[in-house]
GROMACS .gro file of C-alpha atoms in nm:
model
  359
    1MET     CA    1   1.086  -1.072   1.585
    2LEU     CA    2   1.076  -1.388   1.379
    3PRO     CA    3   1.342  -1.437   1.114
    4PRO     CA    4   1.212  -1.400   0.757
    5HIS     CA    5   1.022  -1.699   0.624
    6ASP     CA    6   1.091  -1.853   0.286
    7VAL     CA    7   0.713  -1.871   0.234
    8LEU     CA    8   0.420  -1.742   0.436
    9PRO     CA    9   0.112  -1.931   0.320
   10ALA     CA   10   0.082  -2.197   0.589
   11ARG     CA   11  -0.131  -2.166   0.900
   12HIS     CA   12   0.155  -2.246   1.136
   13ASP     CA   13   0.356  -1.951   0.997
   14PHE     CA   14   0.077  -1.711   1.088
   15ALA     CA   15   0.030  -1.875   1.426
   16ALA     CA   16   0.401  -1.837   1.504
   17TYR     CA   17   0.398  -1.474   1.393
   18ALA     CA   18   0.086  -1.393   1.594
   19ARG     CA   19   0.210  -1.560   1.913
   20THR     CA   20   0.552  -1.397   1.889
   21ASN     CA   21   0.427  -1.047   1.811
   22TRP     CA   22   0.105  -1.033   2.013
   23PRO     CA   23   0.270  -0.880   2.326
   24ARG     CA   24   0.452  -0.611   2.125
   25LEU     CA   25   0.140  -0.528   1.926
   26VAL     CA   26  -0.068  -0.501   2.242
   27MET     CA   27   0.181  -0.256   2.391
   28THR     CA   28   0.189  -0.049   2.074
   29ALA     CA   29  -0.191  -0.047   2.062
   30ARG     CA   30  -0.202   0.065   2.426
   31LEU     CA   31   0.021   0.363   2.342
   32LEU     CA   32  -0.192   0.445   2.036
   33THR     CA   33  -0.530   0.427   2.209
   34ASP     CA   34  -0.445   0.502   2.574
   35ASP     CA   35  -0.753   0.288   2.640
   36PRO     CA   36  -0.704  -0.044   2.824
   37GLY     CA   37  -1.048  -0.164   2.722
   38GLU     CA   38  -0.986  -0.111   2.348
   39THR     CA   39  -0.624  -0.219   2.326
   40GLU     CA   40  -0.651  -0.595   2.269
   41GLU     CA   41  -0.961  -0.561   2.051
   42LEU     CA   42  -0.766  -0.333   1.815
   43VAL     CA   43  -0.488  -0.591   1.789
   44ARG     CA   44  -0.737  -0.873   1.739
   45ARG     CA   45  -0.903  -0.688   1.448
   46THR     CA   46  -0.560  -0.614   1.301
   47LEU     CA   47  -0.461  -0.981   1.303
   48VAL     CA   48  -0.796  -1.084   1.155
   49LEU     CA   49  -0.728  -0.854   0.858
   50THR     CA   50  -0.374  -0.989   0.833
   51TYR     CA   51  -0.484  -1.353   0.839
   52ALA     CA   52  -0.738  -1.286   0.563
   53ARG     CA   53  -0.457  -1.188   0.323
   54TRP     CA   54  -0.169  -1.381   0.482
   55ARG     CA   55  -0.101  -1.596   0.175
   56ARG     CA   56   0.008  -1.285  -0.015
   57VAL     CA   57   0.207  -1.107   0.256
   58PRO     CA   58   0.575  -1.094   0.146
   59ARG     CA   59   0.803  -1.290   0.376
   60ASP     CA   60   1.023  -0.985   0.447
   61ASP     CA   61   0.743  -0.729   0.469
   62ALA     CA   62   0.502  -0.874   0.724
   63ASP     CA   63   0.576  -0.611   0.989
   64PHE     CA   64   0.496  -0.327   0.750
   65HIS     CA   65   0.156  -0.476   0.665
   66VAL     CA   66   0.070  -0.548   1.029
   67ARG     CA   67   0.181  -0.205   1.154
   68ARG     CA   68  -0.013  -0.038   0.875
   69ALA     CA   69  -0.331  -0.230   0.958
   70LEU     CA   70  -0.288  -0.153   1.329
   71VAL     CA   71  -0.241   0.221   1.279
   72LYS     CA   72  -0.514   0.250   1.016
   73GLY     CA   73  -0.749   0.061   1.246
   74HIS     CA   74  -0.667   0.306   1.525
   75LEU     CA   75  -0.719   0.610   1.303
   76ARG     CA   76  -1.056   0.475   1.186
   77ARG     CA   77  -1.179   0.456   1.545
   78PRO     CA   78  -1.422   0.734   1.641
   79HIS     CA   79  -1.225   1.026   1.783
   80GLY     CA   80  -1.515   1.265   1.804
   81ARG     CA   81  -1.648   1.489   1.532
   82ARG     CA   82  -1.388   1.756   1.562
   83ALA     CA   83  -1.113   1.748   1.301
   84ALA     CA   84  -0.868   1.857   1.571
   85ARG     CA   85  -0.919   1.528   1.755
   86ARG     CA   86  -0.853   1.330   1.440
   87ARG     CA   87  -0.534   1.526   1.380
   88ALA     CA   88  -0.428   1.464   1.739
   89ALA     CA   89  -0.476   1.089   1.689
   90ARG     CA   90  -0.258   1.104   1.377
   91ARG     CA   91   0.016   1.297   1.560
   92ARG     CA   92   0.008   1.042   1.841
   93ALA     CA   93   0.044   0.761   1.588
   94VAL     CA   94   0.348   0.928   1.431
   95LEU     CA   95   0.519   0.968   1.769
   96VAL     CA   96   0.447   0.609   1.873
   97LEU     CA   97   0.588   0.481   1.544
   98GLN     CA   98   0.897   0.700   1.581
   99LEU     CA   99   0.978   0.661   1.949
  100TRP     CA  100   0.836   0.320   2.035
  101GLU     CA  101   0.857   0.125   1.710
  102GLY     CA  102   1.180   0.298   1.601
  103MET     CA  103   1.064   0.367   1.246
  104ALA     CA  104   1.230   0.625   1.022
  105ASP     CA  105   1.029   0.920   0.890
  106VAL     CA  106   1.030   0.784   0.535
  107GLU     CA  107   0.893   0.448   0.655
  108ILE     CA  108   0.616   0.623   0.849
  109ALA     CA  109   0.531   0.830   0.542
  110GLN     CA  110   0.494   0.514   0.334
  111LEU     CA  111   0.284   0.350   0.605
  112LEU     CA  112   0.048   0.648   0.644
  113GLY     CA  113   0.043   0.740   0.276
  114CYS     CA  114   0.165   1.096   0.330
  115SER     CA  115   0.480   1.299   0.269
  116VAL     CA  116   0.791   1.291   0.487
  117GLY     CA  117   0.735   1.662   0.552
  118ALA     CA  118   0.389   1.588   0.690
  119VAL     CA  119   0.534   1.322   0.922
  120ARG     CA  120   0.790   1.567   1.058
  121ALA     CA  121   0.526   1.834   1.104
  122HIS     CA  122   0.303   1.592   1.297
  123ALA     CA  123   0.597   1.488   1.516
  124LYS     CA  124   0.697   1.848   1.594
  125ARG     CA  125   0.344   1.947   1.681
  126GLY     CA  126   0.290   1.632   1.886
  127LEU     CA  127   0.605   1.689   2.093
  128GLY     CA  128   0.494   2.045   2.156
  129GLU     CA  129   0.154   1.930   2.279
  130ALA     CA  130   0.316   1.664   2.499
  131GLY     CA  131   0.546   1.924   2.654
  132ALA     CA  132   0.846   1.697   2.625
  133ASP     CA  133   1.140   1.624   2.402
  134ALA     CA  134   1.177   1.289   2.228
  135GLY     CA  135   1.385   1.135   2.506
  136ARG     CA  136   1.141   1.220   2.785
  137LEU     CA  137   0.840   1.113   2.581
  138ARG     CA  138   1.007   0.779   2.507
  139GLU     CA  139   1.054   0.730   2.882
  140ARG     CA  140   0.684   0.804   2.933
  141TYR     CA  141   0.596   0.537   2.682
  142VAL     CA  142   0.812   0.284   2.864
  143ARG     CA  143   0.644   0.365   3.196
  144ALA     CA  144   0.298   0.353   3.035
  145VAL     CA  145   0.336  -0.011   2.931
  146GLU     CA  146   0.524  -0.138   3.236
  147ASP     CA  147   0.206  -0.278   3.389
  148VAL     CA  148   0.055  -0.406   3.065
  149VAL     CA  149   0.020  -0.785   3.080
  150PRO     CA  150  -0.117  -0.913   2.748
  151SER     CA  151  -0.356  -1.205   2.764
  152GLU     CA  152  -0.295  -1.516   2.557
  153VAL     CA  153  -0.347  -1.451   2.188
  154PRO     CA  154  -0.701  -1.567   2.085
  155LEU     CA  155  -0.559  -1.750   1.786
  156ALA     CA  156  -0.852  -1.979   1.706
  157GLY     CA  157  -1.099  -1.691   1.700
  158ILE     CA  158  -0.868  -1.473   1.491
  159GLU     CA  159  -0.821  -1.745   1.230
  160ALA     CA  160  -1.193  -1.822   1.214
  161SER     CA  161  -1.280  -1.455   1.167
  162GLY     CA  162  -0.999  -1.418   0.911
  163ARG     CA  163  -1.130  -1.711   0.705
  164ALA     CA  164  -1.481  -1.564   0.710
  165LEU     CA  165  -1.349  -1.226   0.597
  166ARG     CA  166  -1.152  -1.388   0.316
  167ARG     CA  167  -1.463  -1.574   0.197
  168ARG     CA  168  -1.666  -1.251   0.196
  169ARG     CA  169  -1.398  -1.075  -0.007
  170LEU     CA  170  -1.384  -1.357  -0.260
  171THR     CA  171  -1.763  -1.344  -0.295
  172VAL     CA  172  -1.751  -0.971  -0.366
  173ALA     CA  173  -1.458  -1.017  -0.604
  174SER     CA  174  -1.643  -1.290  -0.793
  175ALA     CA  175  -1.941  -1.062  -0.844
  176ALA     CA  176  -1.715  -0.779  -0.963
  177CYS     CA  177  -1.533  -1.007  -1.206
  178ALA     CA  178  -1.863  -1.127  -1.350
  179ALA     CA  179  -1.951  -0.766  -1.432
  180LEU     CA  180  -1.606  -0.689  -1.566
  181LEU     CA  181  -1.610  -0.979  -1.807
  182THR     CA  182  -1.905  -0.840  -2.005
  183PRO     CA  183  -1.806  -0.752  -2.363
  184ALA     CA  184  -1.845  -0.375  -2.316
  185ALA     CA  185  -1.644  -0.358  -1.996
  186LEU     CA  186  -1.310  -0.187  -1.966
  187LEU     CA  187  -1.153  -0.247  -1.627
  188THR     CA  188  -0.949   0.031  -1.476
  189ALA     CA  189  -0.829   0.129  -1.133
  190GLY     CA  190  -0.734   0.448  -0.952
  191GLY     CA  191  -0.426   0.455  -0.730
  192ILE     CA  192  -0.332   0.633  -0.412
  193GLY     CA  193  -0.479   0.974  -0.451
  194THR     CA  194  -0.391   1.009  -0.822
  195ASP     CA  195  -0.502   0.819  -1.127
  196GLY     CA  196  -0.273   0.753  -1.417
  197THR     CA  197  -0.172   0.526  -1.695
  198SER     CA  198   0.129   0.329  -1.778
  199GLY     CA  199   0.378   0.313  -2.054
  200GLY     CA  200   0.579   0.047  -2.216
  201GLY     CA  201   0.852   0.042  -2.469
  202SER     CA  202   0.898  -0.060  -2.826
  203GLY     CA  203   1.267   0.035  -2.846
  204SER     CA  204   1.543  -0.213  -2.904
  205ALA     CA  205   1.534  -0.544  -2.717
  206ALA     CA  206   1.885  -0.479  -2.591
  207ARG     CA  207   1.782  -0.154  -2.422
  208ARG     CA  208   1.479  -0.317  -2.258
  209ALA     CA  209   1.699  -0.595  -2.127
  210GLU     CA  210   1.934  -0.343  -1.968
  211SER     CA  211   1.669  -0.130  -1.799
  212PRO     CA  212   1.289  -0.127  -1.757
  213VAL     CA  213   1.297   0.255  -1.790
  214ARG     CA  214   1.251   0.416  -2.130
  215VAL     CA  215   1.299   0.792  -2.185
  216VAL     CA  216   1.055   0.934  -2.441
  217GLY     CA  217   0.976   1.269  -2.595
  218LEU     CA  218   0.650   1.464  -2.564
  219GLY     CA  219   0.372   1.286  -2.751
  220GLU     CA  220   0.591   0.993  -2.855
  221ARG     CA  221   0.356   0.694  -2.907
  222VAL     CA  222   0.459   0.363  -2.755
  223SER     CA  223   0.296   0.025  -2.811
  224ALA     CA  224   0.253  -0.112  -2.460
  225VAL     CA  225   0.027  -0.415  -2.476
  226PRO     CA  226  -0.180  -0.545  -2.769
  227GLY     CA  227  -0.438  -0.281  -2.856
  228VAL     CA  228  -0.296  -0.016  -2.625
  229ARG     CA  229  -0.072   0.278  -2.709
  230MET     CA  230   0.063   0.518  -2.447
  231TRP     CA  231   0.229   0.856  -2.454
  232LEU     CA  232   0.314   1.149  -2.227
  233THR     CA  233   0.238   1.517  -2.253
  234ALA     CA  234   0.351   1.808  -2.040
  235ASP     CA  235   0.043   1.775  -1.816
  236GLY     CA  236   0.012   1.397  -1.774
  237GLY     CA  237  -0.013   1.060  -1.940
  238HIS     CA  238  -0.257   0.951  -2.213
  239TRP     CA  239  -0.346   0.610  -2.346
  240SER     CA  240  -0.569   0.454  -2.609
  241ALA     CA  241  -0.741   0.124  -2.536
  242SER     CA  242  -0.875   0.052  -2.886
  243LYS     CA  243  -0.924   0.197  -3.232
  244GLY     CA  244  -1.045   0.554  -3.206
  245ARG     CA  245  -1.123   0.528  -2.833
  246HIS     CA  246  -0.908   0.742  -2.606
  247ASN     CA  247  -0.900   0.764  -2.231
  248VAL     CA  248  -0.707   1.069  -2.113
  249GLN     CA  249  -0.562   1.091  -1.764
  250ARG     CA  250  -0.370   1.394  -1.638
  251LEU     CA  251  -0.138   1.393  -1.342
  252THR     CA  252  -0.262   1.737  -1.238
  253ASP     CA  253  -0.627   1.630  -1.224
  254SER     CA  254  -0.590   1.493  -0.870
  255GLY     CA  255  -0.485   1.829  -0.724
  256LEU     CA  256  -0.216   1.654  -0.517
  257PRO     CA  257   0.136   1.798  -0.488
  258LEU     CA  258   0.351   1.664  -0.769
  259ASP     CA  259   0.664   1.666  -0.550
  260GLU     CA  260   0.523   1.412  -0.300
  261PRO     CA  261   0.612   1.051  -0.385
  262GLY     CA  262   0.316   0.842  -0.493
  263VAL     CA  263   0.221   0.566  -0.734
  264SER     CA  264  -0.116   0.470  -0.881
  265ALA     CA  265  -0.229   0.136  -1.019
  266ARG     CA  266  -0.501   0.018  -1.254
  267VAL     CA  267  -0.618  -0.302  -1.413
  268GLY     CA  268  -0.699  -0.258  -1.783
  269TYR     CA  269  -0.884  -0.480  -2.029
  270ALA     CA  270  -0.811  -0.476  -2.403
  271GLN     CA  271  -0.830  -0.738  -2.676
  272GLU     CA  272  -0.961  -1.004  -2.435
  273ARG     CA  273  -0.679  -0.970  -2.184
  274TYR     CA  274  -0.620  -0.795  -1.855
  275PHE     CA  275  -0.306  -0.593  -1.787
  276LEU     CA  276  -0.167  -0.368  -1.513
  277SER     CA  277  -0.058  -0.008  -1.550
  278GLY     CA  278  -0.020   0.307  -1.344
  279LEU     CA  279   0.148   0.639  -1.285
  280TYR     CA  280   0.425   0.749  -1.046
  281ARG     CA  281   0.504   1.099  -0.924
  282GLY     CA  282   0.725   1.295  -0.686
  283LEU     CA  283   1.057   1.120  -0.759
  284ARG     CA  284   1.383   1.302  -0.808
  285GLY     CA  285   1.496   1.207  -1.153
  286GLU     CA  286   1.419   0.876  -1.317
  287PRO     CA  287   1.275   0.587  -1.115
  288GLY     CA  288   1.485   0.280  -1.054
  289ARG     CA  289   1.201   0.038  -1.125
  290VAL     CA  290   0.839  -0.041  -1.048
  291GLU     CA  291   0.751  -0.385  -0.912
  292VAL     CA  292   0.404  -0.536  -0.903
  293ARG     CA  293   0.316  -0.831  -0.682
  294THR     CA  294   0.060  -1.057  -0.850
  295PRO     CA  295  -0.082  -1.396  -0.748
  296THR     CA  296   0.167  -1.565  -0.980
  297GLY     CA  297   0.477  -1.373  -0.871
  298THR     CA  298   0.647  -1.034  -0.874
  299ILE     CA  299   0.669  -0.848  -1.206
  300THR     CA  300   0.916  -0.574  -1.295
  301ALA     CA  301   0.714  -0.326  -1.499
  302SER     CA  302   0.827  -0.120  -1.796
  303VAL     CA  303   0.840   0.255  -1.729
  304LEU     CA  304   0.804   0.563  -1.948
  305THR     CA  305   0.950   0.894  -1.836
  306LEU     CA  306   0.992   1.221  -2.022
  307ALA     CA  307   1.335   1.340  -2.128
  308GLY     CA  308   1.474   1.573  -1.864
  309SER     CA  309   1.372   1.351  -1.569
  310PRO     CA  310   1.060   1.540  -1.449
  311GLY     CA  311   1.006   1.297  -1.160
  312TRP     CA  312   0.684   1.148  -1.293
  313GLY     CA  313   0.578   0.909  -1.563
  314VAL     CA  314   0.379   0.596  -1.635
  315TRP     CA  315   0.444   0.224  -1.601
  316TYR     CA  316   0.289  -0.092  -1.740
  317ALA     CA  317   0.324  -0.467  -1.699
  318ASN     CA  318   0.295  -0.656  -2.027
  319THR     CA  319   0.236  -0.986  -1.849
  320PRO     CA  320  -0.132  -1.075  -1.905
  321LEU     CA  321  -0.358  -1.153  -1.610
  322SER     CA  322  -0.622  -1.423  -1.597
  323GLY     CA  323  -0.970  -1.365  -1.458
  324LYS     CA  324  -0.863  -1.568  -1.155
  325ASP     CA  325  -0.564  -1.337  -1.100
  326VAL     CA  326  -0.790  -1.031  -1.112
  327LYS     CA  327  -1.031  -1.191  -0.866
  328THR     CA  328  -0.745  -1.253  -0.623
  329LEU     CA  329  -0.618  -0.896  -0.656
  330LEU     CA  330  -0.966  -0.760  -0.589
  331ALA     CA  331  -1.004  -0.982  -0.285
  332GLY     CA  332  -0.704  -0.812  -0.124
  333GLY     CA  333  -0.903  -0.498  -0.042
  334ARG     CA  334  -0.783  -0.141  -0.005
  335GLY     CA  335  -0.517  -0.224   0.250
  336GLU     CA  336  -0.316  -0.441   0.011
  337GLN     CA  337   0.011  -0.289  -0.112
  338ASN     CA  338   0.074  -0.458  -0.447
  339VAL     CA  339   0.281  -0.195  -0.630
  340THR     CA  340   0.616  -0.054  -0.520
  341ALA     CA  341   0.807   0.226  -0.693
  342TYR     CA  342   1.181   0.251  -0.628
  343ASP     CA  343   1.398   0.556  -0.682
  344ALA     CA  344   1.724   0.558  -0.874
  345SER     CA  345   1.919   0.457  -0.562
  346GLY     CA  346   1.704   0.145  -0.517
  347LYS     CA  347   1.513   0.272  -0.212
  348VAL     CA  348   1.136   0.239  -0.182
  349ALA     CA  349   0.977   0.568  -0.290
  350ALA     CA  350   0.606   0.481  -0.279
  351ARG     CA  351   0.363   0.194  -0.244
  352SER     CA  352   0.013   0.147  -0.377
  353GLY     CA  353  -0.277  -0.091  -0.382
  354ILE     CA  354  -0.474  -0.186  -0.692
  355GLU     CA  355  -0.831  -0.058  -0.694
  356VAL     CA  356  -1.090  -0.116  -0.963
  357GLY     CA  357  -1.377   0.062  -1.134
  358LEU     CA  358  -1.556   0.053  -1.467
  359VAL     CA  359  -1.520   0.306  -1.749
   0.00000   0.00000   0.00000
């Protein structure tokens, strides 16, 4: 693997990454698909998606984004109409990530957007179907790729397709921004599986300097950004975007387990400015912090959590966004992981993209 780059916007950085990792990605794709004819095409599509958003891939997180695109691309392939075949493909992906890529269960859970328990269940069932323990199945994987000889990476074609994809995304984003900038528009976004709102703090400046996390009581109103107040109730987070206009979001509305780590993200519009907010769930105790990667840099958000550390709450970023920033965020697509929630120990608990919709 390449050492981390200080920056990753330049073409030669992507070219070096693609050339260095092409053989490994081809072998991983071969184990995922078990189809020699589809293997390199899956990797090519993965790198096209990566090139399209390469300027915003963190220097120390490129492998996560590439692996995620590779596995998601594999799982989107037609596996027949039967749900059992789709589940089998997911179990195979978990085992390849564990035994071939050497990823921990928590990393796989973040990559697939599921719980650690689900990852372990997939692995157990997959080993049972393979009729082998982890050691023997790893040996099978090694033998399966012994004769794989990757061709030369089709770099020129990948970059050309990536540029075209990026242009299409920017065109779509421009059209969306034009609609969002109408006077009556309020811009919001749902997160991974659950929609929520964010909270900020009005407490003492000294406390905010010490920690981005503020503990509040039930129904305690907090001024987050100009024109927006936020508060928490026993069943979720509420926020008000303007005088007399309330938008209520409840954590339980999604029907997802509250004990599974997750984070949602939205873009809001109030008093002629855009802002970011969201909801986190499934943490043990208070979160450590929530970070949001924007086109102008990484922001540490403010967080509201209820007294008693229920493991969920809301976050917001008071830093305003320009229309250009919003356009860039929209151009990233569903695969972009802009928001990261950390637990109290500083470990990554959940990741999310920023999606948009009008209310």
